[in-house]
mmCIF file of C-alpha atoms in Angstrom:
data_model
loop_
_atom_site.group_PDB
_atom_site.id
_atom_site.type_symbol
_atom_site.label_atom_id
_atom_site.label_comp_id
_atom_site.label_asym_id
_atom_site.label_seq_id
_atom_site.Cartn_x
_atom_site.Cartn_y
_atom_site.Cartn_z
ATOM 1 C CA MET A 1 18.209 -24.137 -20.132
ATOM 2 C CA THR A 2 14.522 -25.120 -19.984
ATOM 3 C CA ASP A 3 12.477 -24.456 -16.845
ATOM 4 C CA LEU A 4 12.461 -28.157 -15.955
ATOM 5 C CA ASN A 5 16.212 -28.457 -16.455
ATOM 6 C CA GLN A 6 16.726 -25.447 -14.221
ATOM 7 C CA ILE A 7 14.423 -26.865 -11.546
ATOM 8 C CA ASN A 8 16.325 -30.149 -11.577
ATOM 9 C CA ALA A 9 19.733 -28.449 -11.594
ATOM 10 C CA GLU A 10 19.151 -25.451 -9.335
ATOM 11 C CA GLY A 11 15.969 -26.376 -7.461
ATOM 12 C CA PHE A 12 13.880 -23.469 -8.768
ATOM 13 C CA ALA A 13 12.753 -21.505 -11.821
ATOM 14 C CA ILE A 14 11.088 -18.111 -12.285
ATOM 15 C CA ILE A 15 8.539 -17.372 -15.017
ATOM 16 C CA ASN A 16 7.138 -13.848 -15.337
ATOM 17 C CA SER A 17 3.924 -12.728 -17.078
ATOM 18 C CA VAL A 18 1.911 -15.822 -16.165
ATOM 19 C CA TYR A 19 -1.023 -13.616 -15.132
ATOM 20 C CA THR A 20 -2.470 -10.453 -16.634
ATOM 21 C CA GLU A 21 -3.016 -7.314 -14.582
ATOM 22 C CA ASN A 22 -6.759 -8.040 -14.634
ATOM 23 C CA GLU A 23 -6.276 -11.585 -13.335
ATOM 24 C CA ILE A 24 -4.086 -10.375 -10.471
ATOM 25 C CA GLU A 25 -6.540 -7.629 -9.536
ATOM 26 C CA LYS A 26 -9.384 -10.172 -9.526
ATOM 27 C CA LEU A 27 -7.434 -12.442 -7.170
ATOM 28 C CA ILE A 28 -6.655 -9.510 -4.876
ATOM 29 C CA SER A 29 -10.313 -8.461 -4.866
ATOM 30 C CA LEU A 30 -11.511 -11.955 -3.930
ATOM 31 C CA ILE A 31 -8.960 -12.235 -1.132
ATOM 32 C CA GLU A 32 -9.735 -8.806 0.275
ATOM 33 C CA SER A 33 -13.493 -9.398 0.298
ATOM 34 C CA VAL A 34 -13.105 -12.582 2.367
ATOM 35 C CA THR A 35 -10.535 -10.962 4.660
ATOM 36 C CA GLU A 36 -12.711 -7.914 5.307
ATOM 37 C CA ASN A 37 -15.725 -10.119 5.983
ATOM 38 C CA ASN A 38 -13.812 -12.094 8.617
ATOM 39 C CA ILE A 39 -12.592 -8.915 10.317
ATOM 40 C CA GLU A 40 -15.984 -7.175 10.247
ATOM 41 C CA ASN A 41 -17.765 -10.217 11.681
ATOM 42 C CA ASN A 42 -14.937 -10.916 14.154
ATOM 43 C CA THR A 43 -14.796 -14.464 12.825
ATOM 44 C CA LYS A 44 -12.386 -16.583 14.851
ATOM 45 C CA ASN A 45 -11.237 -18.616 11.888
ATOM 46 C CA THR A 46 -8.168 -20.602 12.933
ATOM 47 C CA THR A 47 -6.808 -20.704 9.372
ATOM 48 C CA PHE A 48 -6.493 -16.909 9.383
ATOM 49 C CA ARG A 49 -3.438 -15.497 11.160
ATOM 50 C CA LYS A 50 -2.926 -11.764 11.591
ATOM 51 C CA SER A 51 -0.094 -9.861 13.264
ATOM 52 C CA GLN A 52 1.712 -6.574 12.749
ATOM 53 C CA ASP A 53 4.292 -8.280 10.540
ATOM 54 C CA LEU A 54 2.253 -10.877 8.672
ATOM 55 C CA PHE A 55 -1.224 -11.835 7.534
ATOM 56 C CA ALA A 56 -1.667 -15.435 6.415
ATOM 57 C CA ILE A 57 -4.477 -17.723 5.320
ATOM 58 C CA ARG A 58 -3.750 -21.423 5.681
ATOM 59 C CA GLN A 59 -5.659 -23.983 3.601
ATOM 60 C CA PHE A 60 -6.096 -21.074 1.203
ATOM 61 C CA HIS A 61 -7.603 -23.099 -1.659
ATOM 62 C CA LYS A 62 -10.255 -24.468 0.695
ATOM 63 C CA GLU A 63 -11.031 -21.136 2.320
ATOM 64 C CA LEU A 64 -11.232 -19.344 -1.050
ATOM 65 C CA PRO A 65 -12.146 -21.961 -3.679
ATOM 66 C CA GLN A 66 -13.532 -19.138 -5.828
ATOM 67 C CA THR A 67 -9.939 -18.137 -6.604
ATOM 68 C CA LEU A 68 -9.017 -21.454 -8.236
ATOM 69 C CA PRO A 69 -10.406 -20.734 -11.730
ATOM 70 C CA PHE A 70 -8.286 -17.573 -11.823
ATOM 71 C CA ILE A 71 -5.173 -19.186 -10.322
ATOM 72 C CA PHE A 72 -5.252 -22.126 -12.714
ATOM 73 C CA ASN A 73 -5.471 -20.205 -15.942
ATOM 74 C CA GLN A 74 -4.374 -21.863 -19.171
ATOM 75 C CA LYS A 75 -0.822 -20.593 -18.825
ATOM 76 C CA LEU A 76 -0.294 -22.111 -15.379
ATOM 77 C CA LYS A 77 -1.923 -25.406 -16.330
ATOM 78 C CA SER A 78 0.352 -25.659 -19.371
ATOM 79 C CA ILE A 79 3.422 -24.843 -17.258
ATOM 80 C CA ILE A 80 2.583 -27.600 -14.780
ATOM 81 C CA THR A 81 1.937 -30.199 -17.481
ATOM 82 C CA GLU A 82 5.008 -29.314 -19.540
ATOM 83 C CA ASN A 83 7.375 -29.348 -16.548
ATOM 84 C CA PHE A 84 5.962 -32.034 -14.272
ATOM 85 C CA GLY A 85 3.453 -34.080 -16.240
ATOM 86 C CA GLU A 86 -0.094 -35.195 -15.494
ATOM 87 C CA GLY A 87 -1.754 -36.337 -12.291
ATOM 88 C CA TYR A 88 -0.592 -33.675 -9.847
ATOM 89 C CA PHE A 89 -2.994 -32.316 -7.209
ATOM 90 C CA ILE A 90 -2.873 -29.622 -4.522
ATOM 91 C CA THR A 91 -1.658 -30.842 -1.131
ATOM 92 C CA LYS A 92 -1.294 -27.546 0.735
ATOM 93 C CA SER A 93 -1.713 -23.829 0.150
ATOM 94 C CA ILE A 94 -0.983 -20.658 2.105
ATOM 95 C CA TYR A 95 -1.528 -16.986 1.354
ATOM 96 C CA PHE A 96 1.114 -14.627 2.744
ATOM 97 C CA ASP A 97 0.675 -10.868 3.019
ATOM 98 C CA LYS A 98 3.869 -9.199 4.251
ATOM 99 C CA PRO A 99 2.955 -5.556 5.046
ATOM 100 C CA GLU A 100 4.968 -2.540 3.993
ATOM 101 C CA LYS A 101 6.728 -2.075 7.346
ATOM 102 C CA SER A 102 7.103 -5.749 8.218
ATOM 103 C CA ASN A 103 10.047 -6.898 10.340
ATOM 104 C CA TRP A 104 9.125 -10.530 9.664
ATOM 105 C CA PHE A 105 11.922 -12.681 8.320
ATOM 106 C CA VAL A 106 12.477 -16.404 7.857
ATOM 107 C CA ALA A 107 15.817 -18.155 8.359
ATOM 108 C CA TYR A 108 17.144 -20.766 5.945
ATOM 109 C CA HIS A 109 15.131 -23.994 6.019
ATOM 110 C CA GLN A 110 13.736 -26.857 3.915
ATOM 111 C CA ASP A 111 9.987 -27.578 3.673
ATOM 112 C CA LEU A 112 9.960 -30.986 5.330
ATOM 113 C CA THR A 113 6.369 -31.611 6.402
ATOM 114 C CA ILE A 114 3.125 -32.491 4.663
ATOM 115 C CA SER A 115 -0.462 -32.117 5.908
ATOM 116 C CA VAL A 116 -2.330 -35.370 6.572
ATOM 117 C CA ASN A 117 -5.739 -36.376 7.884
ATOM 118 C CA GLN A 118 -4.710 -38.360 10.979
ATOM 119 C CA LYS A 119 -1.764 -39.638 12.992
ATOM 120 C CA LEU A 120 -0.827 -43.199 12.132
ATOM 121 C CA GLU A 121 2.240 -45.297 12.839
ATOM 122 C CA VAL A 122 3.664 -45.564 9.347
ATOM 123 C CA LYS A 123 7.256 -46.577 8.619
ATOM 124 C CA ASN A 124 9.580 -43.650 7.829
ATOM 125 C CA PHE A 125 6.939 -41.024 8.665
ATOM 126 C CA LYS A 126 8.271 -39.035 11.626
ATOM 127 C CA ASN A 127 8.328 -35.763 13.576
ATOM 128 C CA TRP A 128 4.569 -35.566 13.983
ATOM 129 C CA THR A 129 2.947 -32.293 15.020
ATOM 130 C CA VAL A 130 -0.634 -31.105 15.355
ATOM 131 C CA LYS A 131 -1.822 -27.504 15.288
ATOM 132 C CA GLN A 132 -5.442 -26.367 15.140
ATOM 133 C CA ASN A 133 -6.576 -29.951 14.416
ATOM 134 C CA GLN A 134 -4.169 -30.160 11.477
ATOM 135 C CA PHE A 135 -1.694 -33.055 11.499
ATOM 136 C CA ALA A 136 1.714 -32.592 9.915
ATOM 137 C CA VAL A 137 4.471 -35.139 9.434
ATOM 138 C CA GLN A 138 7.832 -35.498 7.754
ATOM 139 C CA PRO A 139 7.434 -38.171 5.047
ATOM 140 C CA PRO A 140 10.189 -40.245 3.415
ATOM 141 C CA THR A 141 12.628 -38.143 1.413
ATOM 142 C CA ALA A 142 11.473 -39.732 -1.859
ATOM 143 C CA ILE A 143 8.039 -38.131 -1.455
ATOM 144 C CA LEU A 144 9.508 -34.688 -0.838
ATOM 145 C CA GLU A 145 11.885 -35.038 -3.785
ATOM 146 C CA ASN A 146 8.973 -35.704 -6.137
ATOM 147 C CA ASN A 147 6.789 -32.816 -4.930
ATOM 148 C CA PHE A 148 6.991 -29.200 -6.082
ATOM 149 C CA THR A 149 5.759 -25.767 -5.031
ATOM 150 C CA ILE A 150 4.471 -22.814 -7.044
ATOM 151 C CA ARG A 151 4.529 -19.318 -5.554
ATOM 152 C CA ILE A 152 2.238 -16.795 -7.297
ATOM 153 C CA HIS A 153 3.288 -13.170 -6.828
ATOM 154 C CA LEU A 154 0.544 -10.581 -6.471
ATOM 155 C CA ASP A 155 3.149 -7.826 -6.044
ATOM 156 C CA THR A 156 6.562 -7.240 -7.564
ATOM 157 C CA THR A 157 9.009 -8.867 -5.172
ATOM 158 C CA THR A 158 12.599 -7.709 -4.802
ATOM 159 C CA LYS A 159 15.462 -8.072 -2.343
ATOM 160 C CA ASP A 160 14.056 -5.025 -0.538
ATOM 161 C CA ASN A 161 10.614 -6.448 0.323
ATOM 162 C CA GLY A 162 11.406 -10.016 1.272
ATOM 163 C CA ALA A 163 12.024 -11.900 -1.966
ATOM 164 C CA LEU A 164 13.071 -15.475 -1.279
ATOM 165 C CA LYS A 165 16.769 -16.142 -1.248
ATOM 166 C CA ILE A 166 17.872 -19.675 -1.970
ATOM 167 C CA ILE A 167 20.994 -21.819 -2.014
ATOM 168 C CA ASN A 168 21.319 -23.132 -5.559
ATOM 169 C CA ASN A 169 21.193 -26.926 -5.887
ATOM 170 C CA SER A 170 20.750 -27.451 -2.126
ATOM 171 C CA HIS A 171 17.710 -29.631 -2.880
ATOM 172 C CA SER A 172 19.882 -32.354 -4.414
ATOM 173 C CA LYS A 173 21.534 -33.454 -1.178
ATOM 174 C CA GLY A 174 18.485 -34.825 0.644
ATOM 175 C CA VAL A 175 17.427 -33.756 4.123
ATOM 176 C CA TYR A 176 20.086 -32.225 6.326
ATOM 177 C CA LYS A 177 20.458 -29.745 9.173
ATOM 178 C CA VAL A 178 20.750 -26.053 8.524
ATOM 179 C CA ASP A 179 23.906 -26.106 10.677
ATOM 180 C CA ASP A 180 25.549 -28.130 7.917
ATOM 181 C CA LEU A 181 24.506 -25.647 5.240
ATOM 182 C CA ALA A 182 27.264 -23.908 3.325
ATOM 183 C CA ILE A 183 26.014 -20.441 2.340
ATOM 184 C CA GLU A 184 27.400 -20.309 -1.173
ATOM 185 C CA ASN A 185 25.816 -19.828 -4.592
ATOM 186 C CA GLU A 186 23.037 -17.794 -3.009
ATOM 187 C CA THR A 187 20.395 -16.349 -5.352
ATOM 188 C CA ILE A 188 17.781 -13.710 -4.536
ATOM 189 C CA CYS A 189 14.628 -14.683 -6.432
ATOM 190 C CA GLU A 190 13.075 -11.439 -7.613
ATOM 191 C CA VAL A 191 9.714 -11.963 -9.334
ATOM 192 C CA GLU A 192 7.492 -9.506 -11.158
ATOM 193 C CA LYS A 193 3.859 -8.957 -10.273
ATOM 194 C CA GLY A 194 1.933 -11.677 -12.110
ATOM 195 C CA GLY A 195 4.934 -13.994 -12.221
ATOM 196 C CA ILE A 196 5.576 -17.296 -10.477
ATOM 197 C CA MET A 197 8.442 -19.092 -8.815
ATOM 198 C CA MET A 198 8.565 -22.887 -8.976
ATOM 199 C CA MET A 199 10.727 -24.678 -6.433
ATOM 200 C CA LYS A 200 11.475 -28.048 -4.862
ATOM 201 C CA PRO A 201 10.608 -28.491 -1.148
ATOM 202 C CA LEU A 202 14.133 -29.556 -0.205
ATOM 203 C CA LEU A 203 15.653 -26.354 -1.596
ATOM 204 C CA PHE A 204 17.000 -24.285 1.293
ATOM 205 C CA HIS A 205 15.232 -20.921 1.267
ATOM 206 C CA ALA A 206 14.862 -17.857 3.478
ATOM 207 C CA SER A 207 13.573 -14.288 3.348
ATOM 208 C CA ASN A 208 14.713 -10.984 4.843
ATOM 209 C CA LYS A 209 12.866 -8.110 6.466
ATOM 210 C CA THR A 210 11.178 -5.483 4.308
ATOM 211 C CA THR A 211 13.247 -2.320 3.886
ATOM 212 C CA ASN A 212 11.499 -0.394 1.086
ATOM 213 C CA ASN A 213 7.958 0.014 2.503
ATOM 214 C CA GLU A 214 6.466 -2.110 -0.294
ATOM 215 C CA ARG A 215 3.938 -4.857 0.271
ATOM 216 C CA ARG A 216 4.576 -8.485 -0.671
ATOM 217 C CA ARG A 217 1.607 -10.819 -1.281
ATOM 218 C CA VAL A 218 2.188 -14.403 -2.378
ATOM 219 C CA ILE A 219 -0.006 -17.478 -2.889
ATOM 220 C CA HIS A 220 2.059 -20.564 -2.035
ATOM 221 C CA ILE A 221 0.718 -23.885 -3.406
ATOM 222 C CA GLU A 222 2.288 -27.337 -2.933
ATOM 223 C CA PHE A 223 1.681 -30.268 -5.308
ATOM 224 C CA SER A 224 2.130 -34.036 -5.374
ATOM 225 C CA ASN A 225 1.038 -36.968 -7.528
ATOM 226 C CA GLN A 226 1.670 -39.665 -4.933
ATOM 227 C CA GLN A 227 -0.665 -41.807 -2.864
ATOM 228 C CA LEU A 228 0.296 -42.093 0.793
ATOM 229 C CA PRO A 229 0.653 -45.575 2.336
ATOM 230 C CA ASN A 230 -1.281 -47.543 4.952
ATOM 231 C CA GLY A 231 -4.485 -45.492 4.963
ATOM 232 C CA LEU A 232 -2.773 -42.128 5.411
ATOM 233 C CA GLU A 233 -4.364 -39.366 3.311
ATOM 234 C CA TRP A 234 -3.419 -35.834 2.248
ATOM 235 C CA SER A 235 -5.699 -33.655 4.387
ATOM 236 C CA GLU A 236 -5.876 -30.775 1.896
ATOM 237 C CA LYS A 237 -5.902 -32.857 -1.292
ATOM 238 C CA THR A 238 -7.713 -31.118 -4.141
ATOM 239 C CA VAL A 239 -7.720 -32.546 -7.652
ATOM 240 C CA LEU A 240 -7.591 -29.925 -10.357
ATOM 241 C CA LYS A 241 -10.317 -29.786 -12.972
ATOM 242 C CA ASN A 242 -9.328 -29.858 -16.626
#
């Protein structure tokens, strides 16, 4: 089964060895230098979130644009083109750092919202929220079905340090409540350091607490190739350079 066939059938695919050890270490170095600078200068940057169980950087590709040439190496660009085609751009990105002793876990859910530049009354766009001047909305299902996510693993991720677990093919049934979810055909998505996981937003996914005292760092990037209607714009839209 090809990666695209697996994504369509199961909602996800894992590809290891997308990045070399040197590329991963460069990404880690760039992230750590920005993180340390924010902490040392006590910068109250609202896109940075730090707690005992999680460190996160929202709008990651805008906060650390210097990482993009390393993220989008030739391998990743070829993977995107071969599986999804041309014309895709970044719509959202988050960096997650789950520490060694983290008790943080996430229950089963679908990724139902997108980040936009303003709140407008647009047909079939609903469940508006705003946090730290960032608008989010649930778009029509057709938009979500066409989008995809790539998760870049800076550490080896296993069932013991919070690897995503998913319900196979749960993306194919549209949007529905977690209460209606049948927990069957569950897969734990273990990914090697330097590997990626590709997934569809409507795929139900979750993650457990860390039990093996090993860190888990992931760069989560969402993509679309669609223009939003009626003057609505993707707030984090970034077109990739060839």
